[in-house]
Coordinates of C-alpha atoms in Angstrom, one line a residue:
M115 CA 153.3 50.6 199.1
G116 CA 156.6 50.1 197.2
I117 CA 155.8 49.2 193.5
E118 CA 153.4 51.7 191.8
L119 CA 150.8 49.5 189.9
G120 CA 148.5 52.5 188.8
R121 CA 144.8 52.4 189.2
I122 CA 143.9 49.7 186.7
G123 CA 145.7 46.4 185.5
I124 CA 144.6 43.3 183.7
W125 CA 144.4 39.8 185.3
Q126 CA 144.2 36.8 183.1
H127 CA 145.6 33.3 183.0
E128 CA 149.3 33.5 182.4
S129 CA 148.7 31.4 179.1
V130 CA 146.8 34.2 177.5
F131 CA 149.7 36.9 177.6
T132 CA 152.0 37.2 174.8
P133 CA 154.8 39.9 174.4
E134 CA 152.6 41.6 171.7
L135 CA 149.7 41.8 174.2
A136 CA 151.7 43.0 176.9
R137 CA 153.1 45.8 174.6
E138 CA 149.5 46.7 173.5
L139 CA 148.2 46.7 177.2
E140 CA 151.2 49.1 178.1
E141 CA 150.4 51.4 175.0
L142 CA 146.7 51.5 176.2
G143 CA 147.8 52.8 179.6
Y144 CA 147.1 50.0 182.0
G145 CA 149.5 49.9 184.8
A146 CA 150.0 46.2 185.5
I147 CA 149.7 42.6 184.1
W148 CA 148.6 40.0 186.6
L149 CA 149.5 36.4 185.7
G150 CA 146.9 33.9 187.0
G151 CA 146.8 30.2 187.1
S152 CA 149.6 29.5 189.8
P153 CA 152.6 30.6 187.5
A154 CA 155.8 28.5 187.9
G155 CA 158.3 29.3 190.4
D156 CA 160.9 30.0 187.8
L157 CA 158.8 33.2 186.9
A158 CA 159.7 32.7 183.2
K159 CA 156.4 34.3 181.8
A160 CA 156.9 37.4 184.0
E161 CA 160.5 37.8 182.7
E162 CA 159.3 37.3 179.1
L163 CA 156.7 40.0 179.5
L164 CA 158.8 42.4 181.3
D165 CA 161.6 41.9 178.6
A166 CA 159.0 42.8 175.9
T167 CA 157.8 46.0 177.6
K168 CA 159.2 49.2 179.0
T169 CA 157.1 50.5 181.9
I170 CA 154.1 48.2 182.5
K171 CA 154.5 46.4 185.8
V172 CA 154.0 42.5 186.0
A173 CA 152.6 40.6 189.2
T174 CA 151.7 37.0 190.0
G175 CA 148.2 36.3 190.9
I176 CA 149.4 33.9 192.6
V177 CA 152.4 31.5 193.0
N178 CA 151.1 28.9 195.0
I179 CA 153.0 28.1 198.3
W180 CA 152.3 24.5 197.9
K181 CA 153.6 24.1 194.5
D182 CA 157.0 26.0 194.5
D183 CA 159.3 26.3 197.5
A184 CA 160.2 29.8 198.6
A185 CA 164.0 29.5 197.9
T186 CA 163.4 28.7 194.4
V187 CA 160.8 31.5 194.1
A188 CA 163.1 34.0 195.8
E189 CA 166.0 33.3 193.4
S190 CA 163.6 33.9 190.4
Y191 CA 162.4 37.1 192.1
K192 CA 166.1 38.3 192.6
R193 CA 167.0 37.5 188.9
I194 CA 164.0 39.6 187.6
E195 CA 164.4 42.4 190.0
A196 CA 168.1 42.9 189.1
K197 CA 167.1 42.9 185.4
H198 CA 163.8 45.1 185.7
P199 CA 164.0 46.8 189.1
G200 CA 160.8 48.0 190.5
R201 CA 158.6 46.2 187.8
F202 CA 157.7 43.0 189.5
L203 CA 155.4 42.3 192.4
L204 CA 155.5 38.6 193.6
G205 CA 152.0 37.7 194.7
V206 CA 151.7 34.5 196.7
G207 CA 149.1 32.6 198.2
A208 CA 147.7 29.2 199.8
G209 CA 145.7 28.2 196.7
H210 CA 142.5 25.9 197.2
R211 CA 142.0 23.3 199.7
E212 CA 140.0 21.2 197.3
H213 CA 143.1 21.1 194.9
T214 CA 146.0 20.5 197.3
A215 CA 146.8 17.3 199.1
E216 CA 149.3 19.0 201.4
F217 CA 146.6 21.7 202.4
K218 CA 147.1 21.9 206.2
K219 CA 146.9 24.9 208.5
P220 CA 147.3 27.5 205.5
Y221 CA 147.9 30.5 207.8
T222 CA 150.9 28.8 209.5
A223 CA 152.0 27.6 206.2
L224 CA 152.0 31.3 204.7
V225 CA 153.7 32.6 207.8
E226 CA 156.4 30.1 207.3
Y227 CA 156.6 30.7 203.5
L228 CA 157.0 34.6 204.2
D229 CA 159.7 34.0 206.8
A230 CA 161.6 31.9 204.1
L231 CA 161.2 34.8 201.6
D232 CA 162.5 37.0 204.4
E233 CA 165.7 34.7 204.8
A234 CA 166.2 34.5 201.0
G235 CA 166.2 38.3 200.6
V236 CA 162.8 39.1 199.1
P237 CA 161.8 42.4 200.5
V238 CA 158.4 43.0 201.9
E239 CA 157.6 45.8 199.3
G240 CA 158.4 43.3 196.5
R241 CA 155.6 40.7 197.5
A242 CA 151.8 40.6 198.0
L243 CA 149.6 38.1 199.5
A244 CA 146.2 36.6 198.2
A245 CA 143.8 37.3 201.1
L246 CA 140.1 36.9 201.7
G247 CA 139.5 36.4 205.3
P248 CA 140.5 39.2 208.1
K249 CA 143.4 37.2 209.6
V250 CA 145.2 36.8 206.2
I251 CA 144.4 40.3 205.1
K252 CA 146.0 41.6 208.3
L253 CA 149.0 39.3 207.6
A254 CA 149.1 40.7 204.1
G255 CA 149.4 44.4 205.6
D256 CA 151.9 43.3 208.2
R257 CA 154.3 41.1 206.2
T258 CA 154.0 42.1 202.4
A259 CA 153.2 45.2 200.3
G260 CA 149.6 44.4 200.8
A261 CA 146.5 42.1 199.9
H262 CA 145.2 40.8 196.5
P263 CA 141.7 39.7 197.1
Y264 CA 139.9 37.7 194.2
L265 CA 136.3 37.2 193.4
M266 CA 135.1 39.6 195.9
T267 CA 132.7 42.7 195.8
P268 CA 133.3 46.4 196.7
E269 CA 132.1 45.8 200.2
H270 CA 134.7 43.3 200.7
T271 CA 137.2 45.9 199.5
R272 CA 135.8 48.4 202.0
Q273 CA 136.1 45.8 204.8
A274 CA 139.6 44.9 203.8
R275 CA 140.8 48.6 203.7
E276 CA 139.5 48.9 207.3
I277 CA 141.6 45.9 208.4
L278 CA 144.7 47.1 206.4
G279 CA 144.5 50.9 207.4
E280 CA 146.1 53.3 205.4
G281 CA 149.5 52.4 203.4
P282 CA 149.2 48.9 202.4
L283 CA 148.5 48.1 198.8
L284 CA 144.8 46.9 198.3
A285 CA 144.6 45.3 194.7
P286 CA 141.3 43.4 194.2
E287 CA 140.5 41.4 191.0
Q288 CA 137.1 42.1 189.3
K289 CA 135.6 40.1 186.5
V290 CA 133.9 42.0 183.7
V291 CA 131.7 41.2 180.7
L292 CA 131.2 43.8 177.9
E293 CA 127.9 42.8 176.8
A294 CA 124.5 44.7 177.0
D295 CA 122.3 41.9 177.0
P296 CA 121.9 40.8 180.7
A297 CA 120.9 37.1 179.7
K298 CA 123.9 36.8 177.5
A299 CA 126.1 38.7 179.9
R300 CA 125.2 36.3 182.8
E301 CA 125.7 33.2 180.8
I302 CA 129.3 34.4 180.1
G303 CA 129.6 35.5 183.7
R304 CA 128.6 32.0 185.0
G305 CA 131.2 30.5 182.9
G306 CA 133.8 32.6 184.8
V307 CA 132.4 32.2 188.2
G308 CA 130.8 28.9 188.5
F309 CA 134.0 27.0 189.2
Y310 CA 134.7 29.0 192.3
L311 CA 131.3 28.1 193.8
G312 CA 132.6 24.6 194.6
L313 CA 135.6 26.1 196.7
V314 CA 134.9 26.7 200.4
N315 CA 137.2 29.6 200.8
Y316 CA 135.2 31.6 198.2
T317 CA 131.8 30.5 199.3
N318 CA 132.5 31.1 203.1
S319 CA 133.6 34.6 202.1
L320 CA 130.7 35.4 200.0
R321 CA 128.2 34.3 202.7
K322 CA 130.0 36.8 204.9
L323 CA 129.2 39.4 202.4
G324 CA 125.5 38.6 202.6
F325 CA 124.9 36.1 199.8
T326 CA 122.8 32.9 200.7
D327 CA 122.9 29.3 199.9
E328 CA 120.4 29.9 197.3
D329 CA 122.8 32.5 195.6
L330 CA 125.5 30.1 195.7
T331 CA 123.8 27.0 194.4
G332 CA 124.6 25.6 191.0
Q333 CA 126.2 28.2 188.8
G334 CA 125.0 31.2 191.0
S335 CA 121.9 33.4 191.4
D336 CA 121.5 36.5 188.9
K337 CA 122.3 38.7 192.1
L338 CA 125.5 36.8 192.7
I339 CA 126.7 36.9 188.9
D340 CA 125.8 40.5 188.7
A341 CA 128.1 41.4 191.5
L342 CA 130.9 39.2 190.8
A343 CA 131.0 39.6 186.9
V344 CA 129.9 43.2 186.3
H345 CA 128.4 43.6 182.9
G346 CA 127.1 46.1 180.4
D347 CA 128.3 48.8 178.3
A348 CA 131.8 50.1 178.8
E349 CA 130.8 52.9 181.1
T350 CA 128.6 50.7 183.2
V351 CA 131.5 48.3 183.5
A352 CA 133.8 51.1 184.4
R353 CA 131.6 52.1 187.2
G354 CA 131.4 48.5 188.5
V355 CA 135.4 48.6 188.4
T356 CA 135.8 52.0 190.0
A357 CA 133.4 51.1 192.8
H358 CA 136.4 49.2 194.2
I359 CA 138.5 52.4 194.1
E360 CA 135.8 54.4 195.8
A361 CA 135.6 51.6 198.5
G362 CA 139.3 51.8 199.3
A363 CA 141.3 50.0 196.7
D364 CA 144.6 51.4 195.2
H365 CA 144.5 49.2 192.2
V366 CA 141.9 47.0 190.5
N367 CA 143.0 44.2 188.1
I368 CA 140.2 43.4 185.5
Q369 CA 139.5 39.9 184.3
V370 CA 137.7 40.1 180.9
L371 CA 135.3 37.1 180.4
N372 CA 134.5 37.8 176.8
Q373 CA 135.8 35.2 174.5
D374 CA 137.9 37.9 172.6
P375 CA 139.1 40.1 175.3
L376 CA 141.3 42.6 173.3
P377 CA 138.4 44.8 172.1
V378 CA 137.3 44.9 175.5
Y379 CA 140.8 46.1 176.8
R380 CA 140.5 48.8 174.3
A381 CA 137.0 49.9 175.2
L382 CA 137.7 50.0 178.8
A383 CA 140.9 51.9 178.3
A384 CA 138.9 54.6 176.6
V385 CA 136.8 55.3 179.8
L386 CA 139.0 54.0 182.7
L387 CA 142.6 55.3 181.8

């Protein structure tokens, strides 16, 4: 698998992370920080967080191939790897059809992007691929350290592991809400899930997992929200996270949807790490 991420990491939009937060996550025992929101190709945020810490890993979740060219990203990768060897994982992906005017034949574009990273000297073990469908999951296993699925269930994780086989990294994201009241938790969960129900790559994948048009309508059914934004007390949330490990994941990156995530990071560290 190359880089060792530990069992549990933290995924958030890159703007959320500060050097101080990165140090606290490291002290709590989390293995990796995942930078969401299509980090820029200069990878400045990743470098800032690595400079501020000693052991925690940093990954991008993900650099958008339509936004930053492979040559630029490769130079950034090599700069960071020289400075912090073995602590950075370059996650790349094709983003969303709805938000990309150039979005054509994404599989072909991913292959070409990986070819360009090869030519620029980014090692296979130093990169990962956002992957939902079987074809891209297999590509992730063949051409990168492994797959980084987003907004999927433990059943998807099980299917992805079957495709990858033993060896390649499987690092799914899981949204969580630390809230005992189901109604309040679902309200928070819908705030984090609803956006994605307008994106066809996610809705197609969720249908394949057995969710119906009714589940995917509006801001999502209770069944859908309960699956995609695990909620309850710390122990209940922890069981929802470790369900991915039991299904074959090597590492799960948690996205906390509570307005103040820091107390949640601390509570979950006590039961997961």
